[in-house]
Coordinates of C-alpha atoms in Angstrom, one line a residue:
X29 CA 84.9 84.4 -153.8
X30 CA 83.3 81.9 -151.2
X31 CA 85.9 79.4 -150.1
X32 CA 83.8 77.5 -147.3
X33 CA 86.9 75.0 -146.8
X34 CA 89.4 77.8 -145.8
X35 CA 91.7 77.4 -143.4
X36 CA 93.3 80.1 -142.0
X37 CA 96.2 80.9 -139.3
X38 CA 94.9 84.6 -137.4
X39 CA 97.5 85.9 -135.5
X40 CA 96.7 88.3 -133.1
X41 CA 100.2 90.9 -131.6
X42 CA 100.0 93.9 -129.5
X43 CA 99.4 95.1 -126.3
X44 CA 97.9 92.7 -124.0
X45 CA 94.3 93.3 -121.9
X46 CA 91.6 91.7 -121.1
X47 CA 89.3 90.5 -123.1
X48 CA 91.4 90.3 -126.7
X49 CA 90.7 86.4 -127.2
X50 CA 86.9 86.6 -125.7
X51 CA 86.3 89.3 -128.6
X52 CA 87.9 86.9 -131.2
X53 CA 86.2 83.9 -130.3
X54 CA 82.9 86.1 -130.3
X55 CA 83.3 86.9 -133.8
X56 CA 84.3 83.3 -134.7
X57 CA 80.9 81.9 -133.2
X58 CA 79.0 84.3 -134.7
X59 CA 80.1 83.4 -138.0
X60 CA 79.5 79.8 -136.9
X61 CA 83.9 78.9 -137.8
X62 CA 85.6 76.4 -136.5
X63 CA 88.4 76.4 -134.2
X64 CA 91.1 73.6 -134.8
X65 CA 94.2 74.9 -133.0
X66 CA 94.9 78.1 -130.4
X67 CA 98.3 78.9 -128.5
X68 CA 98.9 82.5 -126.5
X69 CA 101.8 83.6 -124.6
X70 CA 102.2 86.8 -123.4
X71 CA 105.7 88.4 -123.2
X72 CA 106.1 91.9 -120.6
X73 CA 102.7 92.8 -121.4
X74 CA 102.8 91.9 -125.3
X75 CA 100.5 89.3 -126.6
X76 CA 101.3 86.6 -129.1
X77 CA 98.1 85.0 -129.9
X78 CA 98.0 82.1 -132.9
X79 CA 94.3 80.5 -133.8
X80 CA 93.8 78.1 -136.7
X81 CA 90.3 78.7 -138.2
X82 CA 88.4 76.8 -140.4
X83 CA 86.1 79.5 -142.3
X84 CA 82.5 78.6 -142.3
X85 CA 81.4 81.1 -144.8
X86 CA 83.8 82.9 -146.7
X87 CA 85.9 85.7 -145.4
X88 CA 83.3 87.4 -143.8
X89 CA 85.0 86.3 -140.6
X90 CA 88.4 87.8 -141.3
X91 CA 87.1 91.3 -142.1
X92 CA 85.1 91.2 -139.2
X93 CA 88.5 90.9 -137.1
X94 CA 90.3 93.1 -138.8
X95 CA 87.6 95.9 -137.3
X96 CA 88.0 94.4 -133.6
X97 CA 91.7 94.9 -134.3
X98 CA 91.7 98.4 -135.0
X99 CA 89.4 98.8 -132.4
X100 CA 91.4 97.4 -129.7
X101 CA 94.9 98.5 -131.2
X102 CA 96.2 95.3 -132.2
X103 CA 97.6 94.0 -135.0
X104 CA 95.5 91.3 -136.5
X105 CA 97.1 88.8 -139.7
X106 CA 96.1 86.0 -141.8
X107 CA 97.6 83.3 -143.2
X108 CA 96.2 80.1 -146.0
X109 CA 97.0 76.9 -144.2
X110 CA 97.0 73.3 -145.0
X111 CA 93.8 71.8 -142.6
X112 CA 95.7 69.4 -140.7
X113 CA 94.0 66.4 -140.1
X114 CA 97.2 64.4 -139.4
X115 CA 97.2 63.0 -135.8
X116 CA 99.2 64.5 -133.2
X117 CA 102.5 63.3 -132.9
X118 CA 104.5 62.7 -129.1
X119 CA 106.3 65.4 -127.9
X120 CA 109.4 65.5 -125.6
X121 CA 109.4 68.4 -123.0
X122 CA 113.2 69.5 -122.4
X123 CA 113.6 71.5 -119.0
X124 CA 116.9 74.0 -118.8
X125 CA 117.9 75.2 -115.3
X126 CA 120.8 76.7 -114.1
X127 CA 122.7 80.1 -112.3
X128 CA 122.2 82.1 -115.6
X129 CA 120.1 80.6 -118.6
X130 CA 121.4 83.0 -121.9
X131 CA 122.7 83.0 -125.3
X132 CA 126.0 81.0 -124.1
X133 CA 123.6 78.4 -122.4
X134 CA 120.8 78.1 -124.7
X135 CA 122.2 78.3 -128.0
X136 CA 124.0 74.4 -127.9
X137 CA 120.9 73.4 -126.6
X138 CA 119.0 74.4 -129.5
X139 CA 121.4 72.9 -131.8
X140 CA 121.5 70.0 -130.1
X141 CA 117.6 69.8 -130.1
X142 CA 118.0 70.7 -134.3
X143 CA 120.3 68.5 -135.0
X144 CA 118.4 65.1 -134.3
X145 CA 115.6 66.7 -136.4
X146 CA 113.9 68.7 -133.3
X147 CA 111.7 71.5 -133.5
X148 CA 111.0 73.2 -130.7
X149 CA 106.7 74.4 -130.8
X150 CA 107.1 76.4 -127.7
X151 CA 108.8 78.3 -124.8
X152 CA 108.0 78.9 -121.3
X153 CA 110.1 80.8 -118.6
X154 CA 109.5 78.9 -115.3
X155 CA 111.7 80.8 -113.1
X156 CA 114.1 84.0 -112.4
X157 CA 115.2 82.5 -108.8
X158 CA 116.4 81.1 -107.0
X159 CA 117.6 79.9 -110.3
X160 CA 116.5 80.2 -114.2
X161 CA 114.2 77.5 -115.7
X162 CA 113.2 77.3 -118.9
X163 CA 110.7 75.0 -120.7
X164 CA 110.9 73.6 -124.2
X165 CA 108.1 72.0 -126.1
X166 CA 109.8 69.7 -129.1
X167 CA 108.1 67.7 -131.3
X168 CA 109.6 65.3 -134.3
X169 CA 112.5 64.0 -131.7
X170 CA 110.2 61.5 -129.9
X171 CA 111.7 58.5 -131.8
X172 CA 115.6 59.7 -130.9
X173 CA 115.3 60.2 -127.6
X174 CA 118.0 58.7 -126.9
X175 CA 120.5 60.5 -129.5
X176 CA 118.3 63.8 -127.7
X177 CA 119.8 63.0 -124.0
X178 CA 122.9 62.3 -125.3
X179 CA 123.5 65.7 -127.7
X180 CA 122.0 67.5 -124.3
X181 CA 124.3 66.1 -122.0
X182 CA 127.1 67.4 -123.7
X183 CA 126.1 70.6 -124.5
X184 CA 124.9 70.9 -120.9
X185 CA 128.5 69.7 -119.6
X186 CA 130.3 72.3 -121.8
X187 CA 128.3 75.1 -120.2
X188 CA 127.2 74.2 -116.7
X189 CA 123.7 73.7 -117.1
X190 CA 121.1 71.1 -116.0
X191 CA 118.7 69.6 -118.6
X192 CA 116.2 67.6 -118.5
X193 CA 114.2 65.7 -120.7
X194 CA 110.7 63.8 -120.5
X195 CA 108.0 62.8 -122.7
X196 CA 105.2 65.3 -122.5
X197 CA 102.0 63.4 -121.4
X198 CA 99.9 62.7 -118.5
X199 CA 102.4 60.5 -116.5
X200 CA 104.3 63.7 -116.4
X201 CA 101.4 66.3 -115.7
X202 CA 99.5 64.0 -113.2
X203 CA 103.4 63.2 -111.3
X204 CA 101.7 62.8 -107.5
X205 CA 104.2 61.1 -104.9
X206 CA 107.8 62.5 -104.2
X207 CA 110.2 60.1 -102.6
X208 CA 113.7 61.4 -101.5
X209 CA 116.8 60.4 -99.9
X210 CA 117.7 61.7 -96.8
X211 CA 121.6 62.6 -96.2
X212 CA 123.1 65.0 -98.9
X213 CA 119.4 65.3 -100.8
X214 CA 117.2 66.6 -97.9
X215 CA 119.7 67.5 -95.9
X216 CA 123.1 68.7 -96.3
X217 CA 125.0 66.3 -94.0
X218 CA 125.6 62.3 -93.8
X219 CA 123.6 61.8 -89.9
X220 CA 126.9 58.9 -89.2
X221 CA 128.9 61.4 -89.4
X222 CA 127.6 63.8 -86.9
X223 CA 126.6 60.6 -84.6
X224 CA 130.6 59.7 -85.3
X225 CA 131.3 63.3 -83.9
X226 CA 129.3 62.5 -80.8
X227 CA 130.3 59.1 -79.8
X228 CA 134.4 60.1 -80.4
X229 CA 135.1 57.7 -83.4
X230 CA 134.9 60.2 -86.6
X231 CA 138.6 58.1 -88.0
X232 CA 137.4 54.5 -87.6
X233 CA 133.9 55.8 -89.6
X234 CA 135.7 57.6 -92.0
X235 CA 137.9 54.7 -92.7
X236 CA 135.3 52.6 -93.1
X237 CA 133.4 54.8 -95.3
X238 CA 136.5 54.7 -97.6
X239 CA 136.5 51.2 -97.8
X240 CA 133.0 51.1 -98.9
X241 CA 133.3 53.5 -101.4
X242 CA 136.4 51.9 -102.9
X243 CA 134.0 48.8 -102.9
X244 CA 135.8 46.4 -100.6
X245 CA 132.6 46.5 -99.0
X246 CA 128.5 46.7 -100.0
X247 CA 126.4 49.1 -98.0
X248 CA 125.0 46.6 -95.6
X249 CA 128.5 45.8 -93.9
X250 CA 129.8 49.2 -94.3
X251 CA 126.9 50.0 -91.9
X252 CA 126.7 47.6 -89.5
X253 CA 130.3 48.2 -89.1
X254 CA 129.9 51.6 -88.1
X255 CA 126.8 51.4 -86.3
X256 CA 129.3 48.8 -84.6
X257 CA 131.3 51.8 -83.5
X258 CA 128.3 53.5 -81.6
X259 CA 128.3 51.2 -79.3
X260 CA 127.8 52.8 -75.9
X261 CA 126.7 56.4 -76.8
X262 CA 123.5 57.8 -75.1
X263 CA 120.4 58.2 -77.1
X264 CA 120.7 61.7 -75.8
X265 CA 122.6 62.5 -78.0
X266 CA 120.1 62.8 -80.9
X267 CA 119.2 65.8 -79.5
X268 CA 122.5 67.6 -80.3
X269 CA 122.6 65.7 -83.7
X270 CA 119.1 66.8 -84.6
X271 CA 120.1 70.9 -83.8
X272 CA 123.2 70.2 -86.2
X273 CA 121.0 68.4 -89.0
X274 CA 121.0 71.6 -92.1
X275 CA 118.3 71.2 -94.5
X276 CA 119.3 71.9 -97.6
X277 CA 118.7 75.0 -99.0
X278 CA 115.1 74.9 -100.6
X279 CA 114.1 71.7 -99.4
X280 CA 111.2 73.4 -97.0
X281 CA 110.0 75.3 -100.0
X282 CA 110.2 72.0 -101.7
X283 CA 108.0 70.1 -99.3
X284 CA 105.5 73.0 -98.6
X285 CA 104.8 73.8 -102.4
X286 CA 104.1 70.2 -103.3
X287 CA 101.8 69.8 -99.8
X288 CA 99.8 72.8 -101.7
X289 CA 99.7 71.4 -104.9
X290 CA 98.1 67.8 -103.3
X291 CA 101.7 65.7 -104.0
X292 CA 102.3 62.7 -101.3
X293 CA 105.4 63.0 -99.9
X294 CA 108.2 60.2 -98.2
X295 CA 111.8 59.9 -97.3
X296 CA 113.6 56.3 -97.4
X297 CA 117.0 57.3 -95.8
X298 CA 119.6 54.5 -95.0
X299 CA 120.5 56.3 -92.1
X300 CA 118.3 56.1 -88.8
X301 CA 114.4 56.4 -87.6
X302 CA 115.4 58.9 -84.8
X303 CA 116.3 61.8 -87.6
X304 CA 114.2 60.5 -90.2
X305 CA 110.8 60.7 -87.6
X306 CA 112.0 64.2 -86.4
X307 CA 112.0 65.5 -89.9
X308 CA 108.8 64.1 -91.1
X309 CA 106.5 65.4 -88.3
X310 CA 109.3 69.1 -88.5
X311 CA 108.2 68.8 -92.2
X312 CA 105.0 67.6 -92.7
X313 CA 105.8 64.4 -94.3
X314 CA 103.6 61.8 -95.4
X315 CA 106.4 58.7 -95.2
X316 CA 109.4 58.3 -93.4
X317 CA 111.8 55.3 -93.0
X318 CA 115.0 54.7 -92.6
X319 CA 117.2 52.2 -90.4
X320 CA 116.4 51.5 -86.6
X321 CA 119.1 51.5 -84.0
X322 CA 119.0 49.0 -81.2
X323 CA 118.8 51.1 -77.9
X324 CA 118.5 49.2 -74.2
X325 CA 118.8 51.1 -71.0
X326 CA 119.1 54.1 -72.7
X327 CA 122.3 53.5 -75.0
X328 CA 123.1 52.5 -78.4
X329 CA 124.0 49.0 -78.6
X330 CA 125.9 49.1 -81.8
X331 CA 123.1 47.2 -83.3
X332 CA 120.7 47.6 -86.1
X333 CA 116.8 46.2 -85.3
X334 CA 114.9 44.9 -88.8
X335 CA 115.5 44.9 -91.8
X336 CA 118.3 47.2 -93.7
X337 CA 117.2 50.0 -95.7
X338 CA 119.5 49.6 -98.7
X339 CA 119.7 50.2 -102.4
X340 CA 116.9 47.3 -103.1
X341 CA 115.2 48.1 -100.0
X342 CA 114.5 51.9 -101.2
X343 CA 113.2 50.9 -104.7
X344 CA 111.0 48.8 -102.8
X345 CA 109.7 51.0 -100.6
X346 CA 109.1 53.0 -103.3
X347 CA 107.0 51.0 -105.1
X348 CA 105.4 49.9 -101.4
X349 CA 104.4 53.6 -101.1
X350 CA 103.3 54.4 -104.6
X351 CA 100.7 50.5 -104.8
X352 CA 99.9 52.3 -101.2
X353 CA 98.9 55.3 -102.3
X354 CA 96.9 53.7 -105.5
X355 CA 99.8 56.2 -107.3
X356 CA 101.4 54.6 -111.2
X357 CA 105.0 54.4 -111.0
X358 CA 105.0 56.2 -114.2
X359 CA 103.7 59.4 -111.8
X360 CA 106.4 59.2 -109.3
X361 CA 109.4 61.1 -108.7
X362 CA 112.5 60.1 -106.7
X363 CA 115.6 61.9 -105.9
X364 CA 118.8 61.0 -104.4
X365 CA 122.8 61.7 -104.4
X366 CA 124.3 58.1 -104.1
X367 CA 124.6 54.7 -106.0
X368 CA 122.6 53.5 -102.8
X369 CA 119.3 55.6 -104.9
X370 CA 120.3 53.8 -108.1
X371 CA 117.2 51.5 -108.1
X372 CA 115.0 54.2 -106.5
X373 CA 115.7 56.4 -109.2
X374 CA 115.3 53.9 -111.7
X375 CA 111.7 52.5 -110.8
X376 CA 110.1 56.3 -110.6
X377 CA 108.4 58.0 -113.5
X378 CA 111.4 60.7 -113.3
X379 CA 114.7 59.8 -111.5
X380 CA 116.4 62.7 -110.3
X381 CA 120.1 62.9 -109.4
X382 CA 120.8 65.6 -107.5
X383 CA 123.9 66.9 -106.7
X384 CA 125.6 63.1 -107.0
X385 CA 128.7 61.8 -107.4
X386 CA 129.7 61.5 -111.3
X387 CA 128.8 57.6 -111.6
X388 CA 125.2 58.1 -110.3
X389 CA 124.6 61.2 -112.6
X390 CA 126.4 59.3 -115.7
X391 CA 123.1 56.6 -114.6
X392 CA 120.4 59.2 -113.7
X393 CA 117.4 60.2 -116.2
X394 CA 118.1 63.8 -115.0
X395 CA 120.5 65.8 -112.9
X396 CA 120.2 68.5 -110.6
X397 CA 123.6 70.1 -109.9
X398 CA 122.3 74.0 -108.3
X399 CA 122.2 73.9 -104.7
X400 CA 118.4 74.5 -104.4
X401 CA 116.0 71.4 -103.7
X402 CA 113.1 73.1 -105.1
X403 CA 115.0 73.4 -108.3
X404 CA 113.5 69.9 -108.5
X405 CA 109.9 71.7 -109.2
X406 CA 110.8 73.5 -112.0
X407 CA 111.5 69.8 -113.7
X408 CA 107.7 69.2 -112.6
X409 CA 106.3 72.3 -114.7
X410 CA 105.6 74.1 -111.6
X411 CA 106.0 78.0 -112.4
X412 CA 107.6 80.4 -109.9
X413 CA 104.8 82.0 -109.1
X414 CA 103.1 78.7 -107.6
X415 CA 105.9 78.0 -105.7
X416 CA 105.4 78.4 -101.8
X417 CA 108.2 81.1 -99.8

């Protein structure tokens, strides 16, 4: 019987080579069908492939691929579907990362994705190192996002893994400036510190840092107050600072894989010009600023020149970069570790906390919490295997 209207879900399984779906979409233009929906994956060399047909004469069509399938070895099924002519729905992409992604880990992720009414359409492994990443498609959680975050935090507390989630869209797909804090994000020490070590005052700007972070002081003083302390010490000693700077473990995979991939890149540090310049031409950088200190006759003055590089003064450097750059903020990404990225990490499309203290990760969109910088990619959709060594 001649059911022009059919719909039909083929599902193509078996061993994967070349030229499986050129065959089937052969035999569906032939038969002049239309296509309305196709997903593949491919799993250690087995192929999943799902095509929803509308028949254009009969089921002429589906006995023609049920020959291509026993010519080609693989299994070929149909199933009667409702034509679906509904429009498509937002979907939320959730991002898992961690040491080990298993059972233990997935498993309260996917209840927590079910139990606000989730369903997860698809997913993708991003990555085996230098940690696992997986990628979730979801749809029907758009409007509890919210209540989503919230069920995936906890779950992702209880078992040590990172999760992430964004709405699926262009904003996300098209994300094209990167803008990162210096000390403890880039780099794995705080630059006062090691300038601290030089001049022979490490107590006084430890004390001081103390009393910042127990908020008897803001940012600004807290820093003047120990630039006040370098008072004296030769701009040679940069040099020695600068061989002591560690990147972070990562971070020049980070930079170099999204150079490749076309993304602009910036640092807005509130530490000082003279590291912040040596690691944008060391890495390529596109942007770079930071706090300048006063030098006359060849020694620190104790003195900052210009304007402070704060918490405001990063957001807005930010969006400075981005208006620049002719760049949305909704396709911008930021990262940092202290409350000083707060703002920053607010204002960008993605806000990523990465490796912060507890009340900046309790604020952030997403957290980071591996020791790898280019774990950050993984949050982007880029797959291992367009990552740069």
């Amino acid at each position: 019987m001649s059911l022009p209207s059919e719909t039909v879900l083929v599902r193509v399984t078996g061993p994967d080579r070349p030229g499986i779906l050129a065959g089937v979409l052969s035999h569906m233009a032939a038969s002049g069908s239309e296509l309305q929906d196709i997903e593949q994956i491919t799993i250690r060399g087995n192929l999943d492939l799902n095509l929803v047909v509308s028949l254009a004469s009969g089921r002429d069509l589906l006995k023609e691929l049920l020959m291509f399938g026993w010519e080609n070895s693989v299994d070929i099924t149909f199933d009667i579907v409702p034509s679906d002519h509904t429009p498509i729905r937002p979907r939320v992409i959730v991002t898992v990362l961690a040491r080990t992604v298993g059972p233990v880990q997935l498993q309260p992720i996917t209840a927590a994705i079910a139990g606000v009414g989730g369903n997860i359409e698809r997913i993708v492994r991003l990555a085996r190192q230098p940690v696992q990443s997986y990628e979730l498609l979801v749809g029907g959680a758009d409007d509890h996002l919210d209540e989503l975050r919230a069920a995936l935090l906890t779950a992702s507390r209880a078992h040590g893994v990172d999760v992430a989630v964004q709405r699926e869209g262009l904003g996300r797909r098209a994300a094209r400036l990167v803008v990162m804090d210096v000390d403890s994000t880039l780099i794995q020490d705080e630059v006062i510190d090691l300038l601290a070590e030089e001049a022979g005052c490490e107590p006084q700007v430890a004390a001081i840092t103390r009393s910042a972070m127990a908020g008897e002081l803001d940012f600004e003083q807290s820093l003047r107050a120990r630039v006040k302390l370098l008072e004296g010490l030769h701009e040679s000693a940069f040099v020695c600072v600068r061989e002591k700077v560690r990147l972070t473990p990562g971070a020049r995979t980070f930079v170099k894989t999204l150079k490749r991939l076309g993304y602009t890149t910036a640092i807005v540090s509130g530490g000082f010009t003279h590291i912040t310049d040596h690691l944008r031409a060391d890495l390529g950088l596109d942007y770079a600023y930071a706090n300048q200190l006063e030098v006359r006759n060849g020694f620190l003055t104790g003195e900052l020149v210009g304007r402070v590089v704060d918490r405001a003064g990063k957001a807005e450097l930010l969006r400075s970069i981005a208006e620049t750059e002719g760049i949305p903020l909704d396709q911008t990404v930021a990262i940092g570790d202290g409350a000083n990225d707060l703002d920053m990490l607010a204002v960008a499309g993605l806000g990523v906390a990465f490796n912060a203290k507890p009340s900046v990760q309790e604020r952030a969109q997403t957290t980071v919490n591996v020791p790898y910088l280019d774990a950050v990619l993984f949050l982007l959709g880029i797959r291992r295997d367009e990552v740069v060594d």
